[in-house]
Amino acid sequence: MSIPTLRDGSVTIRPIRVRDARALERELLANRSWLRQWEATNPGGPIGFDAKGSIRSLLAHARTGSGVPFVIEYAGEFAGQLNVSGMSYGSLSSASIGYWVAERFAGNSVTPTAVALATDHVFFGLGLHRMEICIRPENAASLRVVEKLGFRYEGLRRRFIHINGDWRDHFCFALTVEEIPQGVLRRWKDGRVPAGAGVVPEADRRAAATPQR
């Protein structure tokens, strides 16, 4: 699968390359405390991180058409990663997005721009129908991203993904292509995101704050 380079202002998403391994390792190390609480972990115990191996795995998924791995850049600097994964076609035609951005780039609309660019590519470039984003209830910054872009809230998933050493609840959001014929990025930039689209109901916030027994 050919992976495009997409830009809006100072934000670029481009195909990840094996030679990005050094920059990837450097940013992950520098942002360890910033990212640790949101990192996926192995329930079977810790495993080592191999940046080149991770990138090769992402590129292998791209070759099979099941993922689209991007580097996020801000003003030409390596700023983070965005991965479209779980891509399926036919009657489902769906995918999901995960991402991280280095702390020093926070507050520059880097993440919402990158997510909008990637979602528009998946909808209008690859022809998929639905995009999903799942976010931990404690991740206020990511919750602001889906609210800005108007991803529709779909529900609370209990103990959904193993994050930072335990199974964590997630709020899930989605968009379908029919909801945004003008594109995610254009709708956001034009100020036409429906009010309340990405807001989590208070009942689900309370439920997520109550540990399951």
Tab-separated table of C-alpha atoms in Angstrom:
chain	number	residue	atom	x	y	z
A	1	MET	CA	0.000	0.000	0.000
A	2	SER	CA	1.306	3.450	-0.936
A	3	ILE	CA	1.358	5.812	2.063
A	4	PRO	CA	1.043	9.501	1.200
A	5	THR	CA	2.604	12.567	2.794
A	6	LEU	CA	-0.146	14.941	3.932
A	7	ARG	CA	0.180	18.508	5.241
A	8	ASP	CA	-1.789	21.307	6.783
A	9	GLY	CA	0.143	24.378	7.897
A	10	SER	CA	3.094	23.347	10.084
A	11	VAL	CA	1.770	19.798	10.602
A	12	THR	CA	2.813	16.937	8.330
A	13	ILE	CA	2.075	13.231	8.484
A	14	ARG	CA	4.339	11.069	6.355
A	15	PRO	CA	5.175	7.366	6.001
A	16	ILE	CA	7.340	6.020	8.794
A	17	ARG	CA	10.731	4.639	7.691
A	18	VAL	CA	13.218	2.285	9.314
A	19	ARG	CA	15.711	5.149	9.452
A	20	ASP	CA	13.290	6.966	11.807
A	21	ALA	CA	14.262	4.484	14.542
A	22	ARG	CA	16.846	6.754	16.149
A	23	ALA	CA	14.501	9.771	16.292
A	24	LEU	CA	11.725	7.513	17.589
A	25	GLU	CA	13.903	6.155	20.391
A	26	ARG	CA	15.114	9.645	21.282
A	27	GLU	CA	11.593	11.077	21.570
A	28	LEU	CA	10.217	8.111	23.502
A	29	LEU	CA	13.058	8.373	25.995
A	30	ALA	CA	12.761	12.160	26.345
A	31	ASN	CA	8.990	11.897	26.855
A	32	ARG	CA	8.995	8.826	29.105
A	33	SER	CA	7.116	10.419	32.000
A	34	TRP	CA	4.704	12.191	29.600
A	35	LEU	CA	3.788	9.014	27.699
A	36	ARG	CA	4.135	6.151	30.187
A	37	GLN	CA	0.615	6.389	31.610
A	38	TRP	CA	-0.883	5.964	28.114
A	39	GLU	CA	1.434	3.240	26.751
A	40	ALA	CA	0.063	-0.156	25.770
A	41	THR	CA	1.700	-2.940	27.779
A	42	ASN	CA	1.913	-6.733	27.672
A	43	PRO	CA	-0.303	-8.475	30.259
A	44	GLY	CA	2.178	-11.364	30.242
A	45	GLY	CA	4.977	-9.149	31.559
A	46	PRO	CA	7.359	-6.475	30.270
A	47	ILE	CA	9.112	-6.950	26.956
A	48	GLY	CA	11.947	-4.965	25.441
A	49	PHE	CA	11.317	-2.270	22.854
A	50	ASP	CA	13.065	-2.561	19.505
A	51	ALA	CA	12.433	0.611	17.488
A	52	LYS	CA	13.565	-0.852	14.160
A	53	GLY	CA	11.598	-4.033	14.786
A	54	SER	CA	8.510	-2.025	15.670
A	55	ILE	CA	8.786	0.038	12.485
A	56	ARG	CA	9.322	-3.073	10.353
A	57	SER	CA	6.216	-4.624	11.891
A	58	LEU	CA	4.174	-1.507	11.090
A	59	LEU	CA	5.440	-1.509	7.515
A	60	ALA	CA	4.594	-5.213	7.171
A	61	HIS	CA	1.005	-4.425	8.189
A	62	ALA	CA	0.971	-1.635	5.606
A	63	ARG	CA	2.058	-4.059	2.893
A	64	THR	CA	-0.863	-6.352	3.718
A	65	GLY	CA	-3.294	-3.419	3.719
A	66	SER	CA	-4.198	-3.751	7.402
A	67	GLY	CA	-2.544	-0.541	8.615
A	68	VAL	CA	-1.170	2.854	7.652
A	69	PRO	CA	1.767	4.003	9.846
A	70	PHE	CA	2.676	7.689	9.914
A	71	VAL	CA	5.280	9.906	11.522
A	72	ILE	CA	3.897	13.233	12.755
A	73	GLU	CA	6.127	16.249	12.100
A	74	TYR	CA	5.748	19.819	13.305
A	75	ALA	CA	7.691	22.501	11.425
A	76	GLY	CA	9.901	19.740	10.029
A	77	GLU	CA	10.703	18.126	13.406
A	78	PHE	CA	9.812	14.582	14.438
A	79	ALA	CA	6.863	15.151	16.785
A	80	GLY	CA	5.241	11.741	17.252
A	81	GLN	CA	3.462	8.835	15.606
A	82	LEU	CA	-0.001	8.117	14.276
A	83	ASN	CA	-1.045	4.614	13.294
A	84	VAL	CA	-4.186	3.591	11.474
A	85	SER	CA	-4.727	-0.051	12.396
A	86	GLY	CA	-7.270	-2.846	12.257
A	87	MET	CA	-8.228	-1.894	8.732
A	88	SER	CA	-10.900	-4.112	7.233
A	89	TYR	CA	-12.764	-3.860	3.966
A	90	GLY	CA	-15.978	-5.168	2.470
A	91	SER	CA	-19.074	-5.101	4.656
A	92	LEU	CA	-17.232	-3.567	7.644
A	93	SER	CA	-14.851	-1.100	5.922
A	94	SER	CA	-13.528	0.195	9.221
A	95	ALA	CA	-10.299	1.201	10.956
A	96	SER	CA	-9.037	2.691	14.206
A	97	ILE	CA	-6.462	5.363	15.070
A	98	GLY	CA	-3.836	5.541	17.795
A	99	TYR	CA	-1.263	8.301	18.277
A	100	TRP	CA	1.207	10.041	20.546
A	101	VAL	CA	2.872	13.451	20.372
A	102	ALA	CA	5.943	14.701	22.258
A	103	GLU	CA	5.167	17.008	25.166
A	104	ARG	CA	6.982	20.037	23.738
A	105	PHE	CA	4.581	20.130	20.771
A	106	ALA	CA	1.404	20.002	22.864
A	107	GLY	CA	-0.901	22.972	22.440
A	108	ASN	CA	-0.115	23.586	18.757
A	109	SER	CA	-3.125	21.672	17.345
A	110	VAL	CA	-0.682	19.000	16.156
A	111	THR	CA	-2.770	16.013	17.220
A	112	PRO	CA	-6.193	17.100	15.927
A	113	THR	CA	-4.645	18.155	12.616
A	114	ALA	CA	-2.839	14.818	12.239
A	115	VAL	CA	-5.953	12.830	13.158
A	116	ALA	CA	-8.080	14.844	10.715
A	117	LEU	CA	-5.556	14.391	7.885
A	118	ALA	CA	-5.339	10.635	8.469
A	119	THR	CA	-9.094	10.158	8.780
A	120	ASP	CA	-9.764	12.096	5.585
A	121	HIS	CA	-7.182	9.943	3.775
A	122	VAL	CA	-8.783	6.729	5.029
A	123	PHE	CA	-12.258	7.896	4.009
A	124	PHE	CA	-11.568	9.621	0.705
A	125	GLY	CA	-8.267	8.052	-0.342
A	126	LEU	CA	-8.803	4.439	0.731
A	127	GLY	CA	-12.594	4.311	0.623
A	128	LEU	CA	-13.254	3.039	4.129
A	129	HIS	CA	-16.517	3.856	5.890
A	130	ARG	CA	-15.845	4.183	9.636
A	131	MET	CA	-13.030	5.421	11.873
A	132	GLU	CA	-12.830	4.699	15.601
A	133	ILE	CA	-10.743	6.238	18.387
A	134	CYS	CA	-10.684	4.757	21.899
A	135	ILE	CA	-9.378	6.911	24.755
A	136	ARG	CA	-8.771	6.366	28.461
A	137	PRO	CA	-11.171	8.409	30.622
A	138	GLU	CA	-8.191	10.069	32.348
A	139	ASN	CA	-6.649	11.306	29.088
A	140	ALA	CA	-8.091	14.817	29.029
A	141	ALA	CA	-5.863	15.975	26.146
A	142	SER	CA	-7.061	13.203	23.817
A	143	LEU	CA	-10.668	13.739	24.855
A	144	ARG	CA	-10.283	17.350	23.732
A	145	VAL	CA	-9.044	16.109	20.336
A	146	VAL	CA	-12.187	14.095	19.577
A	147	GLU	CA	-14.380	16.909	20.870
A	148	LYS	CA	-12.646	19.437	18.608
A	149	LEU	CA	-13.034	17.172	15.575
A	150	GLY	CA	-16.591	16.095	16.354
A	151	PHE	CA	-16.055	12.369	16.717
A	152	ARG	CA	-19.348	10.942	17.985
A	153	TYR	CA	-19.293	9.281	21.408
A	154	GLU	CA	-20.308	5.616	21.216
A	155	GLY	CA	-19.812	4.214	24.697
A	156	LEU	CA	-17.682	2.942	27.560
A	157	ARG	CA	-15.639	-0.217	27.031
A	158	ARG	CA	-14.683	-1.841	30.292
A	159	ARG	CA	-11.105	-3.116	30.783
A	160	PHE	CA	-10.582	-2.756	27.047
A	161	ILE	CA	-6.803	-2.424	26.512
A	162	HIS	CA	-3.801	-3.259	28.703
A	163	ILE	CA	-2.210	0.135	29.408
A	164	ASN	CA	0.590	1.008	31.826
A	165	GLY	CA	0.428	-2.375	33.550
A	166	ASP	CA	-3.311	-3.049	33.874
A	167	TRP	CA	-6.542	-3.481	31.915
A	168	ARG	CA	-8.040	-0.020	31.444
A	169	ASP	CA	-11.503	1.283	30.609
A	170	HIS	CA	-11.812	3.355	27.436
A	171	PHE	CA	-14.321	5.788	26.014
A	172	CYS	CA	-14.935	5.063	22.333
A	173	PHE	CA	-15.715	7.546	19.572
A	174	ALA	CA	-16.307	7.157	15.845
A	175	LEU	CA	-17.169	8.886	12.595
A	176	THR	CA	-18.590	7.526	9.371
A	177	VAL	CA	-17.866	9.091	6.027
A	178	GLU	CA	-21.532	10.016	5.519
A	179	GLU	CA	-21.340	12.329	8.546
A	180	ILE	CA	-18.544	14.463	7.112
A	181	PRO	CA	-18.886	14.733	3.305
A	182	GLN	CA	-16.701	17.855	3.394
A	183	GLY	CA	-13.972	16.055	5.361
A	184	VAL	CA	-12.944	16.111	9.014
A	185	LEU	CA	-10.232	18.733	8.563
A	186	ARG	CA	-12.399	21.137	6.525
A	187	ARG	CA	-15.365	20.865	8.912
A	188	TRP	CA	-13.137	21.623	11.906
A	189	LYS	CA	-11.308	24.502	10.207
A	190	ASP	CA	-14.605	26.003	9.060
A	191	GLY	CA	-16.034	25.881	12.595
A	192	ARG	CA	-18.862	23.544	11.638
A	193	VAL	CA	-18.346	20.759	14.191
A	194	PRO	CA	-21.723	20.017	15.847
A	195	ALA	CA	-21.875	21.186	19.452
A	196	GLY	CA	-21.581	18.326	21.930
A	197	ALA	CA	-20.560	15.697	19.375
A	198	GLY	CA	-17.594	14.406	21.356
A	199	VAL	CA	-18.947	14.970	24.857
A	200	VAL	CA	-19.070	11.954	27.181
A	201	PRO	CA	-22.323	11.662	29.166
A	202	GLU	CA	-21.904	12.279	32.885
A	203	ALA	CA	-23.290	8.811	33.680
A	204	ASP	CA	-20.450	7.165	31.748
A	205	ARG	CA	-17.876	9.449	33.374
A	206	ARG	CA	-19.164	8.338	36.775
A	207	ALA	CA	-19.166	4.688	35.711
A	208	ALA	CA	-15.564	4.926	34.495
A	209	ALA	CA	-14.549	6.490	37.815
A	210	THR	CA	-16.015	3.494	39.685
A	211	PRO	CA	-13.699	0.461	39.680
A	212	GLN	CA	-15.290	-2.807	38.609
A	213	ARG	CA	-15.397	-5.524	41.265
